[in-house]
Tab-separated table of C-alpha atoms in Angstrom:
chain	number	residue	atom	x	y	z
N	1	UNK	CA	-70.994	151.579	111.321
N	2	UNK	CA	-73.356	150.653	108.419
N	3	UNK	CA	-73.014	148.416	105.791
N	4	UNK	CA	-74.157	149.374	102.265
N	5	UNK	CA	-74.415	147.268	99.109
N	6	UNK	CA	-72.915	148.872	96.579
N	7	UNK	CA	-74.268	146.921	93.378
N	8	UNK	CA	-70.753	145.092	92.721
N	9	UNK	CA	-71.459	142.015	94.681
N	10	UNK	CA	-69.534	143.578	97.869
N	11	UNK	CA	-70.867	145.393	101.129
N	12	UNK	CA	-69.031	148.595	101.740
N	13	UNK	CA	-68.514	150.230	105.009
N	14	UNK	CA	-70.112	153.543	105.327
N	15	UNK	CA	-68.002	156.214	107.031
N	16	UNK	CA	-71.035	157.926	108.855
N	17	UNK	CA	-73.908	155.802	110.625
N	18	UNK	CA	-77.536	156.574	109.783
N	19	UNK	CA	-78.314	157.544	113.282
N	20	UNK	CA	-75.519	160.120	113.379
N	21	UNK	CA	-76.683	161.440	109.927
N	22	UNK	CA	-80.258	162.004	111.592
N	23	UNK	CA	-79.045	163.541	114.727
N	24	UNK	CA	-76.757	165.991	112.719
N	25	UNK	CA	-79.792	166.919	110.555
N	26	UNK	CA	-82.047	167.000	113.462
N	27	UNK	CA	-80.195	169.680	115.113
N	28	UNK	CA	-79.068	171.927	112.224
N	29	UNK	CA	-80.724	174.645	110.493
N	30	UNK	CA	-80.554	173.979	106.613
N	31	UNK	CA	-80.772	176.888	104.226
N	32	UNK	CA	-80.352	178.463	100.780
N	33	UNK	CA	-78.865	181.947	100.704
N	34	UNK	CA	-80.025	184.786	98.190
N	35	UNK	CA	-77.910	187.986	98.647
N	36	UNK	CA	-78.600	188.680	102.353
N	37	UNK	CA	-82.036	186.723	102.288
N	38	UNK	CA	-82.177	182.968	103.572
N	39	UNK	CA	-84.930	180.204	102.987
N	40	UNK	CA	-85.300	177.501	104.957
N	41	UNK	CA	-84.691	174.087	103.303
N	42	UNK	CA	-87.728	171.755	103.358
N	43	UNK	CA	-87.190	168.067	104.248
N	44	UNK	CA	-88.628	165.877	101.101
N	45	UNK	CA	-87.089	162.477	101.699
N	46	UNK	CA	-84.163	160.567	102.861
N	47	UNK	CA	-81.532	159.089	99.739
N	48	UNK	CA	-78.312	157.483	99.667
N	49	UNK	CA	-75.315	159.619	98.415
N	50	UNK	CA	-72.911	157.804	96.185
N	51	UNK	CA	-70.774	156.682	98.860
N	52	UNK	CA	-73.500	154.944	100.431
N	53	UNK	CA	-73.953	157.228	103.089
N	54	UNK	CA	-77.381	158.634	104.104
N	55	UNK	CA	-78.489	162.025	102.996
N	56	UNK	CA	-81.557	164.125	102.631
N	57	UNK	CA	-83.230	165.578	99.867
N	58	UNK	CA	-84.554	168.985	100.463
N	59	UNK	CA	-86.547	171.307	98.796
N	60	UNK	CA	-85.372	175.106	97.849
N	61	UNK	CA	-88.576	176.874	98.698
N	62	UNK	CA	-87.374	179.896	96.310
N	63	UNK	CA	-86.700	177.712	92.841
N	64	UNK	CA	-88.378	174.648	94.082
N	65	UNK	CA	-85.571	172.467	93.092
N	66	UNK	CA	-84.620	169.104	95.077
N	67	UNK	CA	-80.976	169.246	96.481
N	68	UNK	CA	-79.223	166.307	97.986
N	69	UNK	CA	-77.516	167.103	101.331
N	70	UNK	CA	-74.829	165.021	102.586
N	71	UNK	CA	-72.780	165.222	105.927
N	72	UNK	CA	-69.248	166.623	105.219
N	73	UNK	CA	-66.601	164.298	106.331
N	74	UNK	CA	-63.851	166.922	107.588
N	75	UNK	CA	-66.596	169.295	109.851
N	76	UNK	CA	-69.344	166.922	110.039
N	77	UNK	CA	-71.784	169.734	108.732
N	78	UNK	CA	-74.541	169.243	106.059
N	79	UNK	CA	-74.157	170.931	102.557
N	80	UNK	CA	-75.847	170.741	99.463
N	81	UNK	CA	-74.428	168.758	96.842
N	82	UNK	CA	-76.443	168.455	93.555
N	83	UNK	CA	-79.958	168.659	92.475
N	84	UNK	CA	-81.794	165.428	92.216
N	85	UNK	CA	-85.235	164.481	90.917
């Protein structure tokens, strides 16, 4: 597992490795849904989530908003969490 400095002076253990995150995103189609239509999310950059795990910033091509996508702990599938700058 990865160690991530959380800003408090202590390192926390991250529940999923960066390599596993990249592997999951590499084989998963991420998209935004608008009714019956879908638009593929476009990779922008990697970004750490609040828990220290690696996430991907993905652009919604319709609204042009950048969303942080992370891996779910229960099902290990990517999902959009929040809009980021």
